[in-house]
JSON list of C-alpha atoms in Angstrom, two decimals:
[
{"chain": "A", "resi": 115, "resn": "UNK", "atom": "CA", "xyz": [67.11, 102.10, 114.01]},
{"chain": "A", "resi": 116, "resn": "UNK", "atom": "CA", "xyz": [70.26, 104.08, 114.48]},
{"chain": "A", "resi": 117, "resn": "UNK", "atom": "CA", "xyz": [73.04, 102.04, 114.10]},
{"chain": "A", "resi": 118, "resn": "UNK", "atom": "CA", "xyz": [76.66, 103.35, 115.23]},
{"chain": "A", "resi": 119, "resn": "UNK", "atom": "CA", "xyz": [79.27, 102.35, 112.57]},
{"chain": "A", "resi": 120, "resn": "UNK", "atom": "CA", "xyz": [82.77, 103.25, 113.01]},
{"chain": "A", "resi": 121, "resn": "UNK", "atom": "CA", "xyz": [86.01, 103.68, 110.20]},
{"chain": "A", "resi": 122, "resn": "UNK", "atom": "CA", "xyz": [86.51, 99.96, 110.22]},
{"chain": "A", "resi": 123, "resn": "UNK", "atom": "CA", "xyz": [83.01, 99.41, 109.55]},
{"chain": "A", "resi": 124, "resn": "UNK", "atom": "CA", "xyz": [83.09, 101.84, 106.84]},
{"chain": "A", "resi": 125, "resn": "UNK", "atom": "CA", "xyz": [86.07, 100.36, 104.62]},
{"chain": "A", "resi": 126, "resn": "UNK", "atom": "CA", "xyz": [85.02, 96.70, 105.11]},
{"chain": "A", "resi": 127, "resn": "UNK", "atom": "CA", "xyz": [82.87, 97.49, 101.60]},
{"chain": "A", "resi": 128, "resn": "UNK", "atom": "CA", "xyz": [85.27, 97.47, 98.72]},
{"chain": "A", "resi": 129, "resn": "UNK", "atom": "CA", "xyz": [82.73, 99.81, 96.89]},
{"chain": "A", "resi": 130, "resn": "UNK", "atom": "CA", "xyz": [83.48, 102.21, 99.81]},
{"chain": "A", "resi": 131, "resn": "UNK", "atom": "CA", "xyz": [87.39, 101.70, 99.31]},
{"chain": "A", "resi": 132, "resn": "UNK", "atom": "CA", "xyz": [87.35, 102.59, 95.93]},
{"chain": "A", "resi": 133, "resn": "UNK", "atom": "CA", "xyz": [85.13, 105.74, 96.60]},
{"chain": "A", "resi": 134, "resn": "UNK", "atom": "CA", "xyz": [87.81, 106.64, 99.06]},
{"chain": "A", "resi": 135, "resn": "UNK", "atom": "CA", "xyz": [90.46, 106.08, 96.50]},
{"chain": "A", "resi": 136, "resn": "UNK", "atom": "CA", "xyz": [88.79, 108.23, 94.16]},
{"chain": "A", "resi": 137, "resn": "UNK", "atom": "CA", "xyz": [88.23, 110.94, 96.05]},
{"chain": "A", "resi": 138, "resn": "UNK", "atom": "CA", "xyz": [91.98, 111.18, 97.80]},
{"chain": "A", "resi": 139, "resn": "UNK", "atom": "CA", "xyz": [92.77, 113.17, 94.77]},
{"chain": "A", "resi": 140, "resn": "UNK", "atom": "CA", "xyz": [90.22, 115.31, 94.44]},
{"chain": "A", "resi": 141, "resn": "UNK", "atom": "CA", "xyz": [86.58, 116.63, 95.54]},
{"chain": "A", "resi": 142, "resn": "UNK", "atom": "CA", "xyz": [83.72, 115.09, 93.61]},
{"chain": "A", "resi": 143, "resn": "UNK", "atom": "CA", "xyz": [80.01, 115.03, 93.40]},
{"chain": "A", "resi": 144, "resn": "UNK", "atom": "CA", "xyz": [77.76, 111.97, 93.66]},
{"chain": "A", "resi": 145, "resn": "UNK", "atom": "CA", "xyz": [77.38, 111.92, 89.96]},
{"chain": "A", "resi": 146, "resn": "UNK", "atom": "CA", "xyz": [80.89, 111.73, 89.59]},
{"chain": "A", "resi": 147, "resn": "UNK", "atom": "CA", "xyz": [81.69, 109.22, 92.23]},
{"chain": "A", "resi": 148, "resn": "UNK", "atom": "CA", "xyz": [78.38, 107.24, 90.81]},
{"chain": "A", "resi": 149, "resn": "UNK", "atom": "CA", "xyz": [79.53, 107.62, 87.36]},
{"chain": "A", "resi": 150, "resn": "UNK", "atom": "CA", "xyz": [82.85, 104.99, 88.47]},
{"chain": "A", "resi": 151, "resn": "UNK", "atom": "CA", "xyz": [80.62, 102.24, 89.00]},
{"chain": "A", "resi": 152, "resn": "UNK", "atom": "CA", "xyz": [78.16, 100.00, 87.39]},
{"chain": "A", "resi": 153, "resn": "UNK", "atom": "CA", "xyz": [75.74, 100.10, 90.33]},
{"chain": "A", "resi": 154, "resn": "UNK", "atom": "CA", "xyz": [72.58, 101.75, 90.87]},
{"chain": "A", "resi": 155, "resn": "UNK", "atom": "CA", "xyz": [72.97, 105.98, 92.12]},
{"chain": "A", "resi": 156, "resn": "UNK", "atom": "CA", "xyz": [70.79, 105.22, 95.73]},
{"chain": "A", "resi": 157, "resn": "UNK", "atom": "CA", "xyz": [73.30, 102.12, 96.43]},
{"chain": "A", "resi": 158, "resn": "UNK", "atom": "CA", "xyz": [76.44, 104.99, 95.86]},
{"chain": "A", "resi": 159, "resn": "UNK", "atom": "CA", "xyz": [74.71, 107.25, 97.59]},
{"chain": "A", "resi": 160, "resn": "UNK", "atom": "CA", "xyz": [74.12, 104.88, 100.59]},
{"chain": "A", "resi": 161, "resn": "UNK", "atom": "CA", "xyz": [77.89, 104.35, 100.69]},
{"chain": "A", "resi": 162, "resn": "UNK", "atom": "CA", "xyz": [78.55, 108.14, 100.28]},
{"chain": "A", "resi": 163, "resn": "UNK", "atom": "CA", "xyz": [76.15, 108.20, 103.74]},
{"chain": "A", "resi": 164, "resn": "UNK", "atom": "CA", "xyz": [78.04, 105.70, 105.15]},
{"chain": "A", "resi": 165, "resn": "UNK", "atom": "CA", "xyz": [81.62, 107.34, 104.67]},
{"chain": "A", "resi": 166, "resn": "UNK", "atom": "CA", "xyz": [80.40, 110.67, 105.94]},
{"chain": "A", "resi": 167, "resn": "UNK", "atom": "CA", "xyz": [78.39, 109.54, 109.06]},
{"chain": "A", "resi": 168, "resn": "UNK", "atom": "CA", "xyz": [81.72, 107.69, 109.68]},
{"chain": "A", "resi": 169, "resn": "UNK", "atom": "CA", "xyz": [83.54, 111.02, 109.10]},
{"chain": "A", "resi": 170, "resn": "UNK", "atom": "CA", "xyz": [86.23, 109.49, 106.42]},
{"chain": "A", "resi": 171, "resn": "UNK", "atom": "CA", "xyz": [84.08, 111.77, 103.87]},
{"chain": "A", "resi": 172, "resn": "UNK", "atom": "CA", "xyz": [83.48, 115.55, 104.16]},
{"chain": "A", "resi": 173, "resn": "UNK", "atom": "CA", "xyz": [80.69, 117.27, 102.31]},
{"chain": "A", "resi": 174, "resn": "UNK", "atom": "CA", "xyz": [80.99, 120.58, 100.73]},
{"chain": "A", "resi": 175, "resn": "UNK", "atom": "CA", "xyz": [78.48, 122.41, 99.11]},
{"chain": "A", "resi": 176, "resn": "UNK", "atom": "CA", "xyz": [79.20, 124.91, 96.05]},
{"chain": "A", "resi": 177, "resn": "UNK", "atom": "CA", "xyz": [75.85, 126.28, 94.70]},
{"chain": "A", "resi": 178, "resn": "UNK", "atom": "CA", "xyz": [73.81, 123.67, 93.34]},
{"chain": "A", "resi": 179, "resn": "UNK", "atom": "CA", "xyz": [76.55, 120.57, 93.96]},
{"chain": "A", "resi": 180, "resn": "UNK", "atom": "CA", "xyz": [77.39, 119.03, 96.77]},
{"chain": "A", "resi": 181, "resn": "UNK", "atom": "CA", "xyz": [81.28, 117.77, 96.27]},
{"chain": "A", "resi": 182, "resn": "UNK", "atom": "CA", "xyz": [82.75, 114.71, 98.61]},
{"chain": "A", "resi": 183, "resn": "UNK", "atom": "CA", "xyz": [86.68, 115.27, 99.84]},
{"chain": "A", "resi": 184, "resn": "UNK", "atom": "CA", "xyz": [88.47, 112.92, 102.12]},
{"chain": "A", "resi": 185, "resn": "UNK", "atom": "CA", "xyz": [88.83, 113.40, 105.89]},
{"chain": "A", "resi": 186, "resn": "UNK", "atom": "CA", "xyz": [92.67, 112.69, 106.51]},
{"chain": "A", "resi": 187, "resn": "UNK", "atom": "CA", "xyz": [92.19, 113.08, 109.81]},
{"chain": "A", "resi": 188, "resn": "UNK", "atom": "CA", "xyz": [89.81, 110.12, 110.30]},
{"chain": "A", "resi": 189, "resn": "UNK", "atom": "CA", "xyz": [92.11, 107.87, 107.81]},
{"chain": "A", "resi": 190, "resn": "UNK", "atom": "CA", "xyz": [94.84, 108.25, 110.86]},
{"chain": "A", "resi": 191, "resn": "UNK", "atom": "CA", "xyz": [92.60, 106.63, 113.04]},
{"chain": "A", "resi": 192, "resn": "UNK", "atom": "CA", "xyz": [92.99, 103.83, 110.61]},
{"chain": "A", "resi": 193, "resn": "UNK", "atom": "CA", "xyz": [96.55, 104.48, 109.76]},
{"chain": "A", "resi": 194, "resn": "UNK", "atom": "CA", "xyz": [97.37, 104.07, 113.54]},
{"chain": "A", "resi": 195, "resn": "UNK", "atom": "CA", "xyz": [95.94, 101.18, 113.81]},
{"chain": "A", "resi": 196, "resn": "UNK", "atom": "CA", "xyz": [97.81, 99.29, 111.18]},
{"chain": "A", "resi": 197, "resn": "UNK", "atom": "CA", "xyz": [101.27, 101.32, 112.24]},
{"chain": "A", "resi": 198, "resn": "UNK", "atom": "CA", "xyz": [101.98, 98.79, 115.08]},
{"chain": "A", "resi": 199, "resn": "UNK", "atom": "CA", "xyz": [101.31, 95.77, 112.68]},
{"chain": "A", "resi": 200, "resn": "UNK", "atom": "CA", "xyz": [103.22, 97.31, 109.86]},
{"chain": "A", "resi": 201, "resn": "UNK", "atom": "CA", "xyz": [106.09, 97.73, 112.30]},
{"chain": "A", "resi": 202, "resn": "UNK", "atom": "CA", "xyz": [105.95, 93.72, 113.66]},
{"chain": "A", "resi": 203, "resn": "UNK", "atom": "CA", "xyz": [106.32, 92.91, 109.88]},
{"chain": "A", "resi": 204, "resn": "UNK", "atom": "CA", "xyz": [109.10, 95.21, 109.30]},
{"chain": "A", "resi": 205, "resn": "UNK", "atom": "CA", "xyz": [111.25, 93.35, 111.72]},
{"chain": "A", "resi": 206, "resn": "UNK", "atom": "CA", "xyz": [109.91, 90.04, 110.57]},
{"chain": "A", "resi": 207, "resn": "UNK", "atom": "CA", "xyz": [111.02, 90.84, 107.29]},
{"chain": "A", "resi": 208, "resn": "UNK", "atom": "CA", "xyz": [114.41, 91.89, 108.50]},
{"chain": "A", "resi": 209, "resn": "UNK", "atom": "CA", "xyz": [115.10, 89.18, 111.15]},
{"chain": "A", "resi": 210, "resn": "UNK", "atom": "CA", "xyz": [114.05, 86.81, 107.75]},
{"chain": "A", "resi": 211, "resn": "UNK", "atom": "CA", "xyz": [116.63, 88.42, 105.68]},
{"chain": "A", "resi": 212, "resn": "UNK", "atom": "CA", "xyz": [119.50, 88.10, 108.38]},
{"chain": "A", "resi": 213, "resn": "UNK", "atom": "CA", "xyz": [118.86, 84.65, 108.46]},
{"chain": "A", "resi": 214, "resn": "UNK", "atom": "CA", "xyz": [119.12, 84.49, 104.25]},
{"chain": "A", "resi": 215, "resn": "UNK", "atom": "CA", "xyz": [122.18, 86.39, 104.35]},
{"chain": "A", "resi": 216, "resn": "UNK", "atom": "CA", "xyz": [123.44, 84.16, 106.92]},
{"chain": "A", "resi": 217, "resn": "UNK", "atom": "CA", "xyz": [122.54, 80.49, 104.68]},
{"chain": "A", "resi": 218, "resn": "UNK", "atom": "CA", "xyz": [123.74, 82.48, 101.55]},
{"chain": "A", "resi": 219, "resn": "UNK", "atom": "CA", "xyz": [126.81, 80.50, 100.13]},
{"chain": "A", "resi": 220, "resn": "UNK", "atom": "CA", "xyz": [129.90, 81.81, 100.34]},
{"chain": "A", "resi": 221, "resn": "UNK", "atom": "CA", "xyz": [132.38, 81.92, 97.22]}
]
C-alpha cells in the first residue's frame, strides 16, 4: 500500500519535529539522529523515511554514510502556510494593545 503523505503529515510526529530540529544545523547520519532518542533504530529510521519521501529531508551519501540535511525549500511550504495566521495574530495583538493603552490610567 502506497500511501501519499504530505509536509503536514510529516511534522504531526513530535519524534519527526525534533529530527528536523536537529538536523537544521547540520547534516547527520541515522546513527546520529538515532543516537538523540531512546527509541528503537528501525522506528528512527521509519521517521527518517517519512521526512524524505515528504521531501523536508535530503539524503546525501559520502562513502560509506549516508548524512540527512534539511530541505528549506519544503519547510516554506509550511512556513507559508502559517504566514497568513501569524499575520491575523499580529494585528490581534496590536488592536489588543490599543485598547490597553487606551484603559491605561492616566496620572
Amino acid at each position: 500500500m502506497n500511501l501519499r503523505r504530505d509536509v503536514f503529515q510529516a511534522i504531526a510526529d513530535p519524534t519527526r519535529r525534533a529530527i528536523l530540529l536537529l538536523v537544521a544545523s547540520q547534516s547527520m547520519t541515522a546513527g546520529a539522529i538515532a543516537a538523540n532518542f531512546d527509541t528503537a533504530r528501525p522506528t528512527v529510521s521509519k521517521h527518517l523515511h517519512i521526512l524524505t519521501e515528504c521531501e523536508l529531508l535530503r539524503q546525501e551519501q559520502s562513502g560509506r554514510e549516508v548524512y540527512y540535511h534539511l530541505n528549506p525549500g519544503k519547510m516554506k511550504d509550511i512556513a507559508n502556510f502559517l504566514e497568513p495566521f501569524r499575520v491575523m495574530w499580529d494585528e490581534r495583538f496590536n488592536r489588543l494593545e490599543n485598547v490597553m493603552r487606551s484603559r491605561t490610567p492616566k496620572k
